[in-house]
Tab-separated table of C-alpha atoms and ligand atoms in Angstrom:
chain	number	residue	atom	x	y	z
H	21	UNK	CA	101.683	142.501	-70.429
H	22	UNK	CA	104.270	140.967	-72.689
H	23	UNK	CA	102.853	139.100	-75.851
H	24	UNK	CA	104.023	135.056	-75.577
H	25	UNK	CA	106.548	134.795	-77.655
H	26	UNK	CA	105.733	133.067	-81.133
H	27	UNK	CA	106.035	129.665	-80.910
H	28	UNK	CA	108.923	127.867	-83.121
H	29	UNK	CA	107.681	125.131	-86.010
H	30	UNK	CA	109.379	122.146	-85.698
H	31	UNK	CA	111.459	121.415	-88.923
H	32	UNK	CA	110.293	117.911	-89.548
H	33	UNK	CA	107.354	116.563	-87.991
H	34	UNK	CA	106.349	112.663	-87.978
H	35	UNK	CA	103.211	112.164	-86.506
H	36	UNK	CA	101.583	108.566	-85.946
H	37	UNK	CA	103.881	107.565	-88.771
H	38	UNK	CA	102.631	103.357	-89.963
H	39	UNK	CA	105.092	102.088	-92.281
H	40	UNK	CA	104.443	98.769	-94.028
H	41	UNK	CA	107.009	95.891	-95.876
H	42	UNK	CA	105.383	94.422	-99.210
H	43	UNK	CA	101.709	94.811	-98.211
H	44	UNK	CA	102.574	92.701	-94.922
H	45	UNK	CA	104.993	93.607	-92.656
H	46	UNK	CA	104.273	96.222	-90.639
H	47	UNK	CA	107.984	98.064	-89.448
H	48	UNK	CA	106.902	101.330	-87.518
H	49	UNK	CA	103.369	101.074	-85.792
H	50	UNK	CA	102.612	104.997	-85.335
H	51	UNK	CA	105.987	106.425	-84.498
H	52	UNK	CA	105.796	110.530	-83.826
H	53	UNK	CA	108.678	112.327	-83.272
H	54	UNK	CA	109.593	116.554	-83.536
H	55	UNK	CA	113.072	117.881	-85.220
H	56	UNK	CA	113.563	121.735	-84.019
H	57	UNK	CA	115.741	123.751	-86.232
H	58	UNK	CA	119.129	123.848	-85.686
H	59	UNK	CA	118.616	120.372	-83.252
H	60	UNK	CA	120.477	117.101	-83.233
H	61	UNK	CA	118.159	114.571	-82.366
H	62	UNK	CA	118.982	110.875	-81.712
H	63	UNK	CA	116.903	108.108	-82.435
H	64	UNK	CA	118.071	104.798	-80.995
H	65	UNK	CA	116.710	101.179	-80.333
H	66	UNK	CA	117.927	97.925	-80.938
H	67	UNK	CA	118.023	95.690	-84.338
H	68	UNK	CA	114.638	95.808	-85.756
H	69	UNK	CA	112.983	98.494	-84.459
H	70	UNK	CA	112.415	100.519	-87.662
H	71	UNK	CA	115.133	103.026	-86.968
H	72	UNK	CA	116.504	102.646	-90.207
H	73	UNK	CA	112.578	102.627	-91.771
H	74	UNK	CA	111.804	105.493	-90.676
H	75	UNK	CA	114.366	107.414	-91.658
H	76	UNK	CA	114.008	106.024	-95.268
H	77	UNK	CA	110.078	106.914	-94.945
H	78	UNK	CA	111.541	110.809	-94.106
H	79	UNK	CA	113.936	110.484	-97.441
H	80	UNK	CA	111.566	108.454	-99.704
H	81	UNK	CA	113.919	105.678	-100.250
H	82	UNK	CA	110.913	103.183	-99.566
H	83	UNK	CA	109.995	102.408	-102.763
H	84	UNK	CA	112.838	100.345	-103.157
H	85	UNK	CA	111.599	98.027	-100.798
H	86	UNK	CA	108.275	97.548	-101.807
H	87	UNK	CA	107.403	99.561	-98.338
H	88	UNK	CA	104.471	102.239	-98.261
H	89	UNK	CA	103.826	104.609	-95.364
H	90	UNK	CA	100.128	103.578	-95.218
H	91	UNK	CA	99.064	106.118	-91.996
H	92	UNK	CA	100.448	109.051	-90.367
H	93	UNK	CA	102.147	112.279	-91.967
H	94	UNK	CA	105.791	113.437	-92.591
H	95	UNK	CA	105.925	117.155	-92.892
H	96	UNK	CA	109.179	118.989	-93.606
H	97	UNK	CA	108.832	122.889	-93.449
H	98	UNK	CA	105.352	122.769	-93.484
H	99	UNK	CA	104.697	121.206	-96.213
H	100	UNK	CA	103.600	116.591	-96.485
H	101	UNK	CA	106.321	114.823	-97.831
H	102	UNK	CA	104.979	111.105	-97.148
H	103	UNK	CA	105.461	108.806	-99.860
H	104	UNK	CA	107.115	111.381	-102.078
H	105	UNK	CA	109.742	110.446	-104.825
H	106	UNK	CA	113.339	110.711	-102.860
H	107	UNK	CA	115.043	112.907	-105.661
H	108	UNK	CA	111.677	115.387	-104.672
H	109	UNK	CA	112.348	115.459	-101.042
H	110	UNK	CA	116.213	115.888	-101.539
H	111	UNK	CA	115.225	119.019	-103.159
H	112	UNK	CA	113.462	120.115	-100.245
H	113	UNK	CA	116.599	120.000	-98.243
H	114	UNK	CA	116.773	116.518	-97.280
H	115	UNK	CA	119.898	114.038	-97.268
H	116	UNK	CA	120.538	110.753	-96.095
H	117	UNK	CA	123.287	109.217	-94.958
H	118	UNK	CA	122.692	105.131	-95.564
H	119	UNK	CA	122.938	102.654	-93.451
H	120	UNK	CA	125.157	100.613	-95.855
H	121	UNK	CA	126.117	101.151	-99.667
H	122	UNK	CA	127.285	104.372	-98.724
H	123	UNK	CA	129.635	105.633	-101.610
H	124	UNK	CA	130.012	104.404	-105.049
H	125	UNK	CA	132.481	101.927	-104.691
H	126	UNK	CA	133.640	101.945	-108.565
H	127	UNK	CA	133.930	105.840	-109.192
H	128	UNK	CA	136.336	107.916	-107.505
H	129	UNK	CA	135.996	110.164	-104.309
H	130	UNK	CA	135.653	113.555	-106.436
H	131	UNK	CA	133.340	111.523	-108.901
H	132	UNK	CA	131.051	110.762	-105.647
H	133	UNK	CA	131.236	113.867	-104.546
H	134	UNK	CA	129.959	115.114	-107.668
H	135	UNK	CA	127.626	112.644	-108.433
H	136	UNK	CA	124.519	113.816	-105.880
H	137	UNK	CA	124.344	117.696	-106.810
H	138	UNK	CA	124.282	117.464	-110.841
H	139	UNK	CA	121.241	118.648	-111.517
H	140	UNK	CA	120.552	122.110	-111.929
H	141	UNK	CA	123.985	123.097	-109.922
H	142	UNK	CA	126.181	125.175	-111.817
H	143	UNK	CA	130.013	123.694	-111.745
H	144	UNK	CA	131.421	126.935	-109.635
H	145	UNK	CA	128.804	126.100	-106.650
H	146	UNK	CA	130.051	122.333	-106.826
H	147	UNK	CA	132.943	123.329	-106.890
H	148	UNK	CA	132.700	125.888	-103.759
H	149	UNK	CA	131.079	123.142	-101.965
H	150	UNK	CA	133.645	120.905	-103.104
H	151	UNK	CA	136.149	122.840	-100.840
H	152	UNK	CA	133.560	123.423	-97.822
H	153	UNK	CA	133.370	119.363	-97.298
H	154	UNK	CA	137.621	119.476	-97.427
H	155	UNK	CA	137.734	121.367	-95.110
H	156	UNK	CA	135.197	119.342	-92.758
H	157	UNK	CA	137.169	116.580	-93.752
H	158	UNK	CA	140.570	117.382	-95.115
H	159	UNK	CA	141.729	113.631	-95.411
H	160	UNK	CA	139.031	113.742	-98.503
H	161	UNK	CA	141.270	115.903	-100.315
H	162	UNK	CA	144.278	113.681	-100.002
H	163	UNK	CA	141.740	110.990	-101.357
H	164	UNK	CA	140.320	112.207	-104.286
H	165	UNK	CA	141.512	110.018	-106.934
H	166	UNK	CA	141.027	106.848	-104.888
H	167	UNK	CA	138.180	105.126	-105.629
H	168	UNK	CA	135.064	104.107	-103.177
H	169	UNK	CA	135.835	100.408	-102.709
H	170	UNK	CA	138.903	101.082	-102.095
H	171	UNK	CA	137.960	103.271	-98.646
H	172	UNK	CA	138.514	101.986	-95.063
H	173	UNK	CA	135.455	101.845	-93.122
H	174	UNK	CA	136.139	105.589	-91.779
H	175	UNK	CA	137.104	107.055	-94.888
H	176	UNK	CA	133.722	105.762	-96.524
H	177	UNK	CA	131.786	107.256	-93.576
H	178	UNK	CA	133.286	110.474	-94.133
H	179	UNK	CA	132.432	109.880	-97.636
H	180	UNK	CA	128.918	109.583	-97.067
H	181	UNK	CA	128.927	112.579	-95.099
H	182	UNK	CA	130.611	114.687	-97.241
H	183	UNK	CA	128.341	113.654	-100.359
H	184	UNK	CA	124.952	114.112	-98.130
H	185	UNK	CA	126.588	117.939	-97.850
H	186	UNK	CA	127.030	118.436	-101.876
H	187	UNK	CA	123.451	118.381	-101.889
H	188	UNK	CA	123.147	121.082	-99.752
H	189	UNK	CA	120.501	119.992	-97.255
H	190	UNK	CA	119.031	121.807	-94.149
H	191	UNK	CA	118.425	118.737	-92.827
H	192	UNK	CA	120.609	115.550	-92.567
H	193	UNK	CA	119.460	112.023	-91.899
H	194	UNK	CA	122.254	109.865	-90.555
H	195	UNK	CA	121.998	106.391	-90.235
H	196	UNK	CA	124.138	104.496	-87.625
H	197	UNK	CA	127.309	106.790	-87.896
H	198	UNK	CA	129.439	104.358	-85.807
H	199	UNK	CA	128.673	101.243	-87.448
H	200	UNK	CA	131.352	98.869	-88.086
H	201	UNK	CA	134.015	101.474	-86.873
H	202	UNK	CA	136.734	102.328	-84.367
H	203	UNK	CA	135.665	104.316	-80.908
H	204	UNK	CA	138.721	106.644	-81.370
H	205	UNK	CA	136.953	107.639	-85.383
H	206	UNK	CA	133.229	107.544	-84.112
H	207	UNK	CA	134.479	109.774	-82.027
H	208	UNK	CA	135.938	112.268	-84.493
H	209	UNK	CA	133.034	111.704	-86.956
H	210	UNK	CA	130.830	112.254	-83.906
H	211	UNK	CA	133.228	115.804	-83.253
H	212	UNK	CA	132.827	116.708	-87.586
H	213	UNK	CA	128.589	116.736	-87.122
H	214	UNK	CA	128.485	119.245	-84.166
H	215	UNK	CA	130.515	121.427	-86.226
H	216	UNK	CA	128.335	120.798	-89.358
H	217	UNK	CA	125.078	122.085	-86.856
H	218	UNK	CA	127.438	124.917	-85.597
H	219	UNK	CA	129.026	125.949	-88.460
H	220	UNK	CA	126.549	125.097	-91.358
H	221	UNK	CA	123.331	125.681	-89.002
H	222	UNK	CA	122.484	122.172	-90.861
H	223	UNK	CA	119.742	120.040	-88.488
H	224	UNK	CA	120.596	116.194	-88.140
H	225	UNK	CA	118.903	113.278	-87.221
H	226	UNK	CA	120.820	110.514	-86.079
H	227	UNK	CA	120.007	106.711	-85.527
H	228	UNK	CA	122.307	104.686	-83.934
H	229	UNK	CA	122.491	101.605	-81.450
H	230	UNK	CA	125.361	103.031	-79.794
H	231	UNK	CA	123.622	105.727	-76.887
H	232	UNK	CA	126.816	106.422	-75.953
H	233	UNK	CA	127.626	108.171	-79.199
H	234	UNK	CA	124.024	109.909	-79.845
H	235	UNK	CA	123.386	111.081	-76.774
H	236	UNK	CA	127.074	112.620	-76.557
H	237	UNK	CA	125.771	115.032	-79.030
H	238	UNK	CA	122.183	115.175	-79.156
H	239	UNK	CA	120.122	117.714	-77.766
H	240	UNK	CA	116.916	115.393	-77.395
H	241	UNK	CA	116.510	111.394	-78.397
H	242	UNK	CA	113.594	108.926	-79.082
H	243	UNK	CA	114.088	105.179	-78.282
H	244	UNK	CA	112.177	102.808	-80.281
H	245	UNK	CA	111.209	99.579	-80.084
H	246	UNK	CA	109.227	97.131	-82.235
H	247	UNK	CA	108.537	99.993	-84.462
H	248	UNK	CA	106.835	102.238	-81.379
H	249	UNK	CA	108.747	105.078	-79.805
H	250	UNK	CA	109.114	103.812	-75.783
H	251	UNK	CA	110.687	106.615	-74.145
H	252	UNK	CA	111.755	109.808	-75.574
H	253	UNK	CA	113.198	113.427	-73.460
H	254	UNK	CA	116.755	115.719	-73.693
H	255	UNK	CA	119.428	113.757	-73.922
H	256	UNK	CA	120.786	115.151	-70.219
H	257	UNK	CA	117.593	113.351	-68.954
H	258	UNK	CA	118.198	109.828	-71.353
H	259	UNK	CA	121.555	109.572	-70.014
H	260	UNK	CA	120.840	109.657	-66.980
H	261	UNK	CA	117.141	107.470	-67.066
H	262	UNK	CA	118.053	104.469	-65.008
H	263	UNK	CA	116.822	102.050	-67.840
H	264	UNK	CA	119.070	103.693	-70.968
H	265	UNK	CA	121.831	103.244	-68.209
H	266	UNK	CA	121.242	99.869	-67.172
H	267	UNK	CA	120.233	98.421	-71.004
H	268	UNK	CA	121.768	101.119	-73.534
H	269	UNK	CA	124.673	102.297	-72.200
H	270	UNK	CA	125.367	99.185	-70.147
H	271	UNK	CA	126.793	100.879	-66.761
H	272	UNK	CA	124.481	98.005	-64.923
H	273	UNK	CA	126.494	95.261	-65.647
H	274	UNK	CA	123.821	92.960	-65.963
H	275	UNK	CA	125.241	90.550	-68.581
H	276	UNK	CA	122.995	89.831	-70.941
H	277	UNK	CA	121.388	91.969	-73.424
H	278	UNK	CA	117.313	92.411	-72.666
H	279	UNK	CA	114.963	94.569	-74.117
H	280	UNK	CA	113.979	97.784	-72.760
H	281	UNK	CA	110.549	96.523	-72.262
H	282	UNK	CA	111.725	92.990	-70.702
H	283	UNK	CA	113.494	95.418	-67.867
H	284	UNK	CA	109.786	97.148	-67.715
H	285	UNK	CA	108.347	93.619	-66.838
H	286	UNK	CA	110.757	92.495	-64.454
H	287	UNK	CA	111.018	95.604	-62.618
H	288	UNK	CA	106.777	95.743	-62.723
H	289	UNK	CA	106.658	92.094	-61.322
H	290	UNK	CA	109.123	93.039	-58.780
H	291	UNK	CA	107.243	95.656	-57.733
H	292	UNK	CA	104.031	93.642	-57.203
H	293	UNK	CA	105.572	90.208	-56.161
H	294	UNK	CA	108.391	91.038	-54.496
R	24	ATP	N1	113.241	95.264	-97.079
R	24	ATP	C1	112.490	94.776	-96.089
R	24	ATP	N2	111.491	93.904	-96.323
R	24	ATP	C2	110.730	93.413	-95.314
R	24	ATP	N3	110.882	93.759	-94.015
R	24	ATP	C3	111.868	94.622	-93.715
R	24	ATP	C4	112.719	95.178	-94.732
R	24	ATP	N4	113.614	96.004	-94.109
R	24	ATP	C5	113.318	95.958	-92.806
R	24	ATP	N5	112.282	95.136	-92.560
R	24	ATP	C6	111.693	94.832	-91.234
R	24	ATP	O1	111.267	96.025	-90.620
R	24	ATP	C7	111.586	96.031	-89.229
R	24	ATP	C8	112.409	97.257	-88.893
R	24	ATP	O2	113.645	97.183	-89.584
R	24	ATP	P1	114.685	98.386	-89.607
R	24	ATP	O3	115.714	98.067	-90.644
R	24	ATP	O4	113.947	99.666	-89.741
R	24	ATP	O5	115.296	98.288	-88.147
R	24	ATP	P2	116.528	99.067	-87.486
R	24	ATP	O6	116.011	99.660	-86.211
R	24	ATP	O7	117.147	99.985	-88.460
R	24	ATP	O8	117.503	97.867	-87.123
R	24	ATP	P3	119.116	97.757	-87.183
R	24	ATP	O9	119.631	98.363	-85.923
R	24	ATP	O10	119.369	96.299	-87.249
R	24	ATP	O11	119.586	98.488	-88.407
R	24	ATP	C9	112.310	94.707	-88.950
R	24	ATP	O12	111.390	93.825	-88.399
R	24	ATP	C10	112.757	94.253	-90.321
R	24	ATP	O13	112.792	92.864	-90.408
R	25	MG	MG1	118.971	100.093	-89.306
């Protein structure tokens, strides 16, 4: 008889994550979710439902908002990494990609670029990674002495990307990559992070509002709501789940926007009333 073959640990593992504002505010109410190596995993919902909390629990960036993950575990490669400094769990392998205040917007491109992997980086690796995000995203290069605040949307995006890859990480958080931006870039920013997974064999987690985008490129999603996850499966199965259709990706045509769980409800007391 064959021997089962081993099983594979996820990468990151959030399990029953609680995440609480200033002692009060609870934002994520015992989210779990898996990250396989080598996945891209989407996690969408609409504004407010802790998307962008929990991936700032997964990076540490919580602190700055008086926010504590007060239940639950975040472990990354085996080892907890809940309510860790975020300069700690970068080391680990861990980048994010901001929701806003993305790039520096008073120092140059090269200057951002080098600003993230300083410590304990010798100048010929920054430099070799330097020319690995150029060529990921060659307009960069024509950029370099242009400074941050003086980016279009896109070009800070890319920014952001390329810095979150001078640190080197194995995994890379991405929040809301098609914020703000042009289909026709999403698009080709959407096209630059398959080829990071392919050609880096870096994992990502994405969170956006847009399904269309995520689940373009995503081998599995979660969809949260009010800080719980309310559906989750491969992304072949969430695009075609009649509810993602009919409230994420909006192929109903129903008008207005309702929550996932207000099209639970109605299609419940339909069920039993009518
Ligand atoms: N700094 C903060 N202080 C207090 N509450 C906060 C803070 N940031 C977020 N929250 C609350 O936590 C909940 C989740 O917010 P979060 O930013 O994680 O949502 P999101 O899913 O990223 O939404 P969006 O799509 O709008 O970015 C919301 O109810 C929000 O009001
Ligand atoms: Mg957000």
């Amino acid at each position: 008889m064959n021997a089962p073959p081993e099983a594979i640990a996820p990468l990151l593992a959030v399990d029953k994550l609680e995440v609480v504002y200033k002692h009060a505010i609870t934002a994520v109410q015992g989210i779990s979710l898996n990250v396989m190596p080598g996945q891209i995993v989407a996690v969408l919902g609409t504004n407010g439902a802790g998307k962008s909390t929990t991936l700032r629990a997964i990076s540490g960036f919580l602190g700055l908002d008086d926010a504590r993950v007060t239940d639950g575990s975040i472990t990354f490669k085996g080892a907890r990494i809940e309510n860790r400094a975020p300069h700690l769990i970068a080391r680990r392998g861990i980048a994010l990609v901001p929701e806003r205040e993305k790039v520096f917007p008073n120092l140059t491109v090269t200057e951002n670029l080098h600003a993230p992997a300083t410590s304990g980086v010798s100048r010929a690796d920054i430099r070799r990674r330097e020319e690995l995000v150029y060529q990921f995203f060659p307009r960069l290069a024509e950029l370099r002495p242009r400074i941050g605040g003086l980016l279009s949307g896109g070009e800070r995006q890319m920014l952001a990307l390329a810095s979150a890859l001078m640190c080197h990480p194995e995994l890379l958080l991405v929040d809301e990559l098609s914020l703000g931006l042009a289909p026709v870039i999403v698009e080709q920013l959407a096209q630059r992070l398959t080829e990071i997974r392919a050609e880096l064999g870096i994992t990502i987690l994405l969170v956006e509002q847009s399904a269309t985008v995520a689940l373009a490129i995503a081998d599995y999603g979660y969809v949260l709501e009010n800080g719980r996850v309310v559906l989750d499966g491969t992304a072949e199965r969430l695009r075609n789940h009649g509810d993602i259709k009919e409230f994420y990706l909006g192929q109903a045509g129903s008008g207005e926007r309702r929550s996932y769980r207000e099209i639970k409800q109605y299609r419940r007391s339909r069920r039993w009333y009518g």
